[in-house]
Amino acid sequence: EVQLVESGGGLVKPGGSQRLSCATSGFIFSNYSMNWVRQAPGKGLEWVSSISRLSTYKYYEDSVKGRFTISRDNAKNSLYLEMNSLRAEDTAVYYCARDLEPEWVPNSYFEYWGQGILVTVSS
Amino acid sequence: EVVLTQSPATLSLSPGERATLSCRASQSVSSYLAWYQQKPGQAPRLLIFDASNRATGIPARFSGSGSGTDFTLTISSLEPEDFAVYYCHQRSNWPRTFGQGTKLEIK
């Protein structure tokens, strides 16, 4: 059974940093590109970042470029999102999601999702 | 950035009725469009990819159509569990984008 479990959320002050982790199991992690998608309270879905299976390609939504860094550890079957210079508008539930197909570049259909982790940016 | 506009914002129907949800792209995304269903407090669920392919385990009452800029998600006969929010999503261009969602509610 494919499982994705996010951790590392919580309350952080504006300008602060937070690191999210996504532990995975039930599939060959190194075969799939991975993604972060967020959802502000009561709002719609917003793609944040994607990383290819060997970390060769990384993509970011414009508002997080230069502040967020996506990474992965294939030996630990884990995905990460390092978030710096956090703003109130980064407050959201953050989901990690696995690509639908095992390809060399992110194909970005999100077949499996974690349960989500809330990050609240507030003073 | 490709802007996806979904209509209507809210659709009120009864179980057994047919639902038709629309997604329009600001530029062509070919067939690189997906649909997701999200229920309150849950993660989204992939329903349709490449405009018309059902994901694993998705019932046949869900179907997708369209290409280029105009896409449709059809639910042929609504079941009680189908009332949720539906999002379209494109993977043709970076950044990946989602529509704002259509809420399907019980009439």
mmCIF file of C-alpha atoms in Angstrom:
data_model
loop_
_atom_site.group_PDB
_atom_site.id
_atom_site.type_symbol
_atom_site.label_atom_id
_atom_site.label_comp_id
_atom_site.label_asym_id
_atom_site.label_seq_id
_atom_site.Cartn_x
_atom_site.Cartn_y
_atom_site.Cartn_z
ATOM 1 C CA GLU A 1 0.000 0.000 0.000
ATOM 2 C CA VAL A 2 1.362 3.400 -0.997
ATOM 3 C CA GLN A 3 1.684 5.765 1.963
ATOM 4 C CA LEU A 4 2.904 9.343 2.240
ATOM 5 C CA VAL A 5 3.134 10.956 5.657
ATOM 6 C CA GLU A 6 4.013 14.607 6.120
ATOM 7 C CA SER A 7 5.561 16.047 9.256
ATOM 8 C CA GLY A 8 7.203 19.243 10.462
ATOM 9 C CA GLY A 9 4.303 21.681 10.345
ATOM 10 C CA GLY A 10 3.226 24.071 13.038
ATOM 11 C CA LEU A 11 3.232 27.728 14.000
ATOM 12 C CA VAL A 12 6.102 29.895 12.787
ATOM 13 C CA LYS A 13 6.657 33.651 12.929
ATOM 14 C CA PRO A 14 6.826 35.788 9.788
ATOM 15 C CA GLY A 15 10.358 35.717 8.442
ATOM 16 C CA GLY A 16 11.002 32.381 10.083
ATOM 17 C CA SER A 17 11.899 28.983 8.666
ATOM 18 C CA GLN A 18 10.311 25.552 8.665
ATOM 19 C CA ARG A 19 11.290 22.209 7.187
ATOM 20 C CA LEU A 20 8.633 19.798 6.037
ATOM 21 C CA SER A 21 9.299 16.106 5.559
ATOM 22 C CA CYS A 22 7.331 13.451 3.715
ATOM 23 C CA ALA A 23 8.073 9.828 4.562
ATOM 24 C CA THR A 24 6.952 7.359 1.926
ATOM 25 C CA SER A 25 6.460 3.619 1.645
ATOM 26 C CA GLY A 26 4.817 1.035 -0.561
ATOM 27 C CA PHE A 27 6.551 1.952 -3.825
ATOM 28 C CA ILE A 28 10.035 2.393 -5.286
ATOM 29 C CA PHE A 29 10.603 5.996 -4.243
ATOM 30 C CA SER A 30 13.583 6.602 -6.541
ATOM 31 C CA ASN A 31 11.450 5.798 -9.603
ATOM 32 C CA TYR A 32 9.042 8.702 -9.188
ATOM 33 C CA SER A 33 9.113 12.461 -9.298
ATOM 34 C CA MET A 34 7.589 14.061 -6.216
ATOM 35 C CA ASN A 35 5.698 17.246 -5.523
ATOM 36 C CA TRP A 36 4.407 19.683 -2.929
ATOM 37 C CA VAL A 37 0.945 21.177 -3.276
ATOM 38 C CA ARG A 38 -0.618 23.548 -0.764
ATOM 39 C CA GLN A 39 -4.075 24.746 0.157
ATOM 40 C CA ALA A 40 -4.693 27.918 2.140
ATOM 41 C CA PRO A 41 -7.591 27.700 4.623
ATOM 42 C CA GLY A 42 -10.882 27.659 2.719
ATOM 43 C CA LYS A 43 -9.116 28.139 -0.622
ATOM 44 C CA GLY A 44 -8.202 26.069 -3.649
ATOM 45 C CA LEU A 45 -5.179 23.982 -4.511
ATOM 46 C CA GLU A 46 -1.847 25.557 -5.443
ATOM 47 C CA TRP A 47 1.130 23.690 -6.857
ATOM 48 C CA VAL A 48 4.332 24.644 -5.008
ATOM 49 C CA SER A 49 7.266 22.586 -6.244
ATOM 50 C CA SER A 50 8.347 19.432 -8.067
ATOM 51 C CA ILE A 51 11.535 17.373 -8.091
ATOM 52 C CA SER A 52 12.580 14.688 -10.539
ATOM 53 C CA ARG A 53 13.532 11.199 -9.458
ATOM 54 C CA LEU A 54 17.303 11.869 -9.251
ATOM 55 C CA SER A 55 16.932 15.531 -8.187
ATOM 56 C CA THR A 56 18.186 16.634 -11.594
ATOM 57 C CA TYR A 57 15.195 18.902 -12.196
ATOM 58 C CA LYS A 58 13.541 21.145 -9.635
ATOM 59 C CA TYR A 59 10.656 23.498 -10.307
ATOM 60 C CA TYR A 60 9.035 26.154 -8.144
ATOM 61 C CA GLU A 61 5.970 28.346 -8.159
ATOM 62 C CA ASP A 62 7.039 31.965 -8.621
ATOM 63 C CA SER A 63 5.993 33.219 -5.183
ATOM 64 C CA VAL A 64 8.217 30.675 -3.399
ATOM 65 C CA LYS A 65 11.212 30.797 -5.748
ATOM 66 C CA GLY A 66 14.323 31.785 -3.810
ATOM 67 C CA ARG A 67 12.632 31.105 -0.468
ATOM 68 C CA PHE A 68 11.699 27.395 -0.653
ATOM 69 C CA THR A 69 13.975 24.488 -1.532
ATOM 70 C CA ILE A 70 12.732 21.046 -2.479
ATOM 71 C CA SER A 71 14.976 18.035 -1.931
ATOM 72 C CA ARG A 72 14.812 14.293 -1.551
ATOM 73 C CA ASP A 73 16.786 11.429 -0.061
ATOM 74 C CA ASN A 74 16.198 8.291 -2.097
ATOM 75 C CA ALA A 75 18.031 6.156 0.477
ATOM 76 C CA LYS A 76 15.525 7.258 3.107
ATOM 77 C CA ASN A 77 12.462 7.297 0.795
ATOM 78 C CA SER A 78 11.805 10.853 1.889
ATOM 79 C CA LEU A 79 10.905 14.196 0.378
ATOM 80 C CA TYR A 80 11.611 17.577 1.982
ATOM 81 C CA LEU A 81 10.608 21.202 1.660
ATOM 82 C CA GLU A 82 12.828 23.793 3.309
ATOM 83 C CA MET A 83 10.864 27.009 3.718
ATOM 84 C CA ASN A 84 12.617 30.287 4.577
ATOM 85 C CA SER A 85 11.476 33.912 4.878
ATOM 86 C CA LEU A 86 7.968 32.707 5.563
ATOM 87 C CA ARG A 87 5.048 35.065 5.025
ATOM 88 C CA ALA A 88 1.481 35.086 6.260
ATOM 89 C CA GLU A 89 0.344 34.098 2.770
ATOM 90 C CA ASP A 90 2.326 30.849 3.057
ATOM 91 C CA THR A 91 -0.159 29.676 5.687
ATOM 92 C CA ALA A 92 -1.676 26.512 4.270
ATOM 93 C CA VAL A 93 -2.020 22.774 4.468
ATOM 94 C CA TYR A 94 0.952 21.350 2.596
ATOM 95 C CA TYR A 95 0.532 18.052 0.792
ATOM 96 C CA CYS A 96 3.246 15.875 -0.650
ATOM 97 C CA ALA A 97 2.128 14.022 -3.734
ATOM 98 C CA ARG A 98 3.578 11.349 -5.970
ATOM 99 C CA ASP A 99 3.556 11.507 -9.732
ATOM 100 C CA LEU A 100 1.277 9.149 -11.594
ATOM 101 C CA GLU A 101 3.945 7.580 -13.796
ATOM 102 C CA PRO A 102 7.619 6.670 -13.195
ATOM 103 C CA GLU A 103 9.340 9.013 -15.651
ATOM 104 C CA TRP A 104 12.675 10.825 -15.715
ATOM 105 C CA VAL A 105 11.033 14.236 -15.582
ATOM 106 C CA PRO A 106 8.034 15.308 -13.493
ATOM 107 C CA ASN A 107 4.846 14.420 -15.315
ATOM 108 C CA SER A 108 2.872 16.143 -12.612
ATOM 109 C CA TYR A 109 -0.326 14.221 -12.399
ATOM 110 C CA PHE A 110 -0.693 13.595 -8.682
ATOM 111 C CA GLU A 111 -1.903 10.076 -8.024
ATOM 112 C CA TYR A 112 -1.051 9.591 -4.348
ATOM 113 C CA TRP A 113 -1.274 12.257 -1.656
ATOM 114 C CA GLY A 114 -0.344 12.519 1.976
ATOM 115 C CA GLN A 115 -2.880 13.610 4.566
ATOM 116 C CA GLY A 116 -1.423 17.109 4.612
ATOM 117 C CA ILE A 117 0.317 19.161 7.292
ATOM 118 C CA LEU A 118 -0.691 22.621 8.438
ATOM 119 C CA VAL A 119 1.839 25.428 8.444
ATOM 120 C CA THR A 120 0.660 28.628 10.109
ATOM 121 C CA VAL A 121 2.709 31.782 9.705
ATOM 122 C CA SER A 122 1.679 34.301 12.334
ATOM 123 C CA SER A 123 3.178 36.518 15.008
ATOM 124 C CA GLU B 1 1.089 31.137 -16.639
ATOM 125 C CA VAL B 2 -1.879 29.100 -17.799
ATOM 126 C CA VAL B 3 -5.036 30.258 -16.056
ATOM 127 C CA LEU B 4 -7.737 27.622 -15.648
ATOM 128 C CA THR B 5 -11.273 28.936 -15.193
ATOM 129 C CA GLN B 6 -13.880 26.522 -13.898
ATOM 130 C CA SER B 7 -17.622 26.926 -14.220
ATOM 131 C CA PRO B 8 -19.969 27.012 -12.556
ATOM 132 C CA ALA B 9 -18.535 27.911 -9.152
ATOM 133 C CA THR B 10 -21.332 25.938 -7.505
ATOM 134 C CA LEU B 11 -23.574 23.291 -9.019
ATOM 135 C CA SER B 12 -26.684 22.152 -7.157
ATOM 136 C CA LEU B 13 -28.069 18.801 -8.280
ATOM 137 C CA SER B 14 -29.871 15.774 -6.894
ATOM 138 C CA PRO B 15 -28.616 12.180 -6.685
ATOM 139 C CA GLY B 16 -29.254 10.388 -9.964
ATOM 140 C CA GLU B 17 -28.881 13.538 -12.053
ATOM 141 C CA ARG B 18 -26.126 14.195 -14.576
ATOM 142 C CA ALA B 19 -23.389 16.687 -13.688
ATOM 143 C CA THR B 20 -21.382 18.630 -16.250
ATOM 144 C CA LEU B 21 -18.395 20.655 -15.024
ATOM 145 C CA SER B 22 -16.356 22.921 -17.270
ATOM 146 C CA CYS B 23 -12.705 23.996 -17.277
ATOM 147 C CA ARG B 24 -11.353 26.546 -19.734
ATOM 148 C CA ALA B 25 -7.628 27.227 -20.192
ATOM 149 C CA SER B 26 -6.191 30.642 -21.097
ATOM 150 C CA GLN B 27 -4.032 28.937 -23.731
ATOM 151 C CA SER B 28 -3.865 25.496 -25.227
ATOM 152 C CA VAL B 29 -2.777 22.737 -22.866
ATOM 153 C CA SER B 30 -3.253 20.022 -25.501
ATOM 154 C CA SER B 31 -4.692 17.050 -23.577
ATOM 155 C CA TYR B 32 -2.511 17.557 -20.506
ATOM 156 C CA LEU B 33 -5.384 18.124 -18.124
ATOM 157 C CA ALA B 34 -6.503 16.282 -15.018
ATOM 158 C CA TRP B 35 -9.502 16.388 -12.708
ATOM 159 C CA TYR B 36 -9.424 15.866 -8.948
ATOM 160 C CA GLN B 37 -12.160 15.408 -6.360
ATOM 161 C CA GLN B 38 -11.750 16.740 -2.830
ATOM 162 C CA LYS B 39 -14.016 16.118 0.130
ATOM 163 C CA PRO B 40 -13.853 18.181 3.347
ATOM 164 C CA GLY B 41 -10.856 17.323 5.480
ATOM 165 C CA GLN B 42 -9.413 14.960 2.883
ATOM 166 C CA ALA B 43 -6.615 15.089 0.352
ATOM 167 C CA PRO B 44 -7.593 15.424 -3.301
ATOM 168 C CA ARG B 45 -8.173 12.281 -5.351
ATOM 169 C CA LEU B 46 -7.108 11.936 -8.973
ATOM 170 C CA LEU B 47 -10.102 11.105 -11.169
ATOM 171 C CA ILE B 48 -9.101 11.799 -14.767
ATOM 172 C CA PHE B 49 -5.737 12.409 -16.467
ATOM 173 C CA ASP B 50 -4.791 13.312 -20.022
ATOM 174 C CA ALA B 51 -8.279 14.809 -20.349
ATOM 175 C CA SER B 52 -10.156 11.537 -20.722
ATOM 176 C CA ASN B 53 -8.365 8.667 -18.962
ATOM 177 C CA ARG B 54 -9.854 7.431 -15.727
ATOM 178 C CA ALA B 55 -7.364 6.847 -12.914
ATOM 179 C CA THR B 56 -7.169 3.471 -11.210
ATOM 180 C CA GLY B 57 -10.314 2.576 -9.289
ATOM 181 C CA ILE B 58 -12.423 5.470 -10.559
ATOM 182 C CA PRO B 59 -16.006 4.458 -11.390
ATOM 183 C CA ALA B 60 -17.159 4.523 -14.993
ATOM 184 C CA ARG B 61 -19.774 7.197 -14.233
ATOM 185 C CA PHE B 62 -16.889 9.710 -14.282
ATOM 186 C CA SER B 63 -15.746 10.747 -17.742
ATOM 187 C CA GLY B 64 -13.633 13.534 -19.146
ATOM 188 C CA SER B 65 -13.464 15.129 -22.553
ATOM 189 C CA GLY B 66 -11.910 18.021 -24.406
ATOM 190 C CA SER B 67 -8.590 19.221 -25.726
ATOM 191 C CA GLY B 68 -6.845 22.511 -26.340
ATOM 192 C CA THR B 69 -8.629 25.036 -24.142
ATOM 193 C CA ASP B 70 -12.042 23.548 -23.322
ATOM 194 C CA PHE B 71 -12.581 20.551 -21.083
ATOM 195 C CA THR B 72 -15.526 18.861 -19.428
ATOM 196 C CA LEU B 73 -15.930 16.475 -16.512
ATOM 197 C CA THR B 74 -19.191 14.547 -16.641
ATOM 198 C CA ILE B 75 -20.691 12.464 -13.867
ATOM 199 C CA SER B 76 -23.402 10.436 -15.552
ATOM 200 C CA SER B 77 -25.598 9.687 -12.545
ATOM 201 C CA LEU B 78 -24.714 11.293 -9.231
ATOM 202 C CA GLU B 79 -24.185 9.118 -6.190
ATOM 203 C CA PRO B 80 -24.380 10.617 -2.670
ATOM 204 C CA GLU B 81 -20.596 10.291 -2.295
ATOM 205 C CA ASP B 82 -19.957 12.430 -5.397
ATOM 206 C CA PHE B 83 -20.890 15.698 -3.704
ATOM 207 C CA ALA B 84 -17.542 17.407 -3.246
ATOM 208 C CA VAL B 85 -15.279 20.053 -4.770
ATOM 209 C CA TYR B 86 -13.732 19.330 -8.158
ATOM 210 C CA TYR B 87 -10.541 20.882 -9.509
ATOM 211 C CA CYS B 88 -9.002 20.821 -12.953
ATOM 212 C CA HIS B 89 -5.213 20.947 -13.281
ATOM 213 C CA GLN B 90 -2.819 21.335 -16.213
ATOM 214 C CA ARG B 91 0.631 19.849 -16.653
ATOM 215 C CA SER B 92 1.311 21.297 -20.101
ATOM 216 C CA ASN B 93 3.328 24.282 -18.843
ATOM 217 C CA TRP B 94 5.326 25.391 -15.834
ATOM 218 C CA PRO B 95 4.115 26.553 -13.418
ATOM 219 C CA ARG B 96 1.549 23.821 -12.988
ATOM 220 C CA THR B 97 -1.816 25.407 -12.240
ATOM 221 C CA PHE B 98 -5.212 24.449 -10.857
ATOM 222 C CA GLY B 99 -8.642 25.861 -11.495
ATOM 223 C CA GLN B 100 -10.408 27.567 -8.613
ATOM 224 C CA GLY B 101 -12.772 24.634 -8.142
ATOM 225 C CA THR B 102 -16.439 23.770 -8.651
ATOM 226 C CA LYS B 103 -18.458 22.835 -5.593
ATOM 227 C CA LEU B 104 -21.006 20.144 -6.358
ATOM 228 C CA GLU B 105 -23.689 20.319 -3.711
ATOM 229 C CA ILE B 106 -26.887 18.429 -3.006
ATOM 230 C CA LYS B 107 -30.008 20.230 -4.155
#
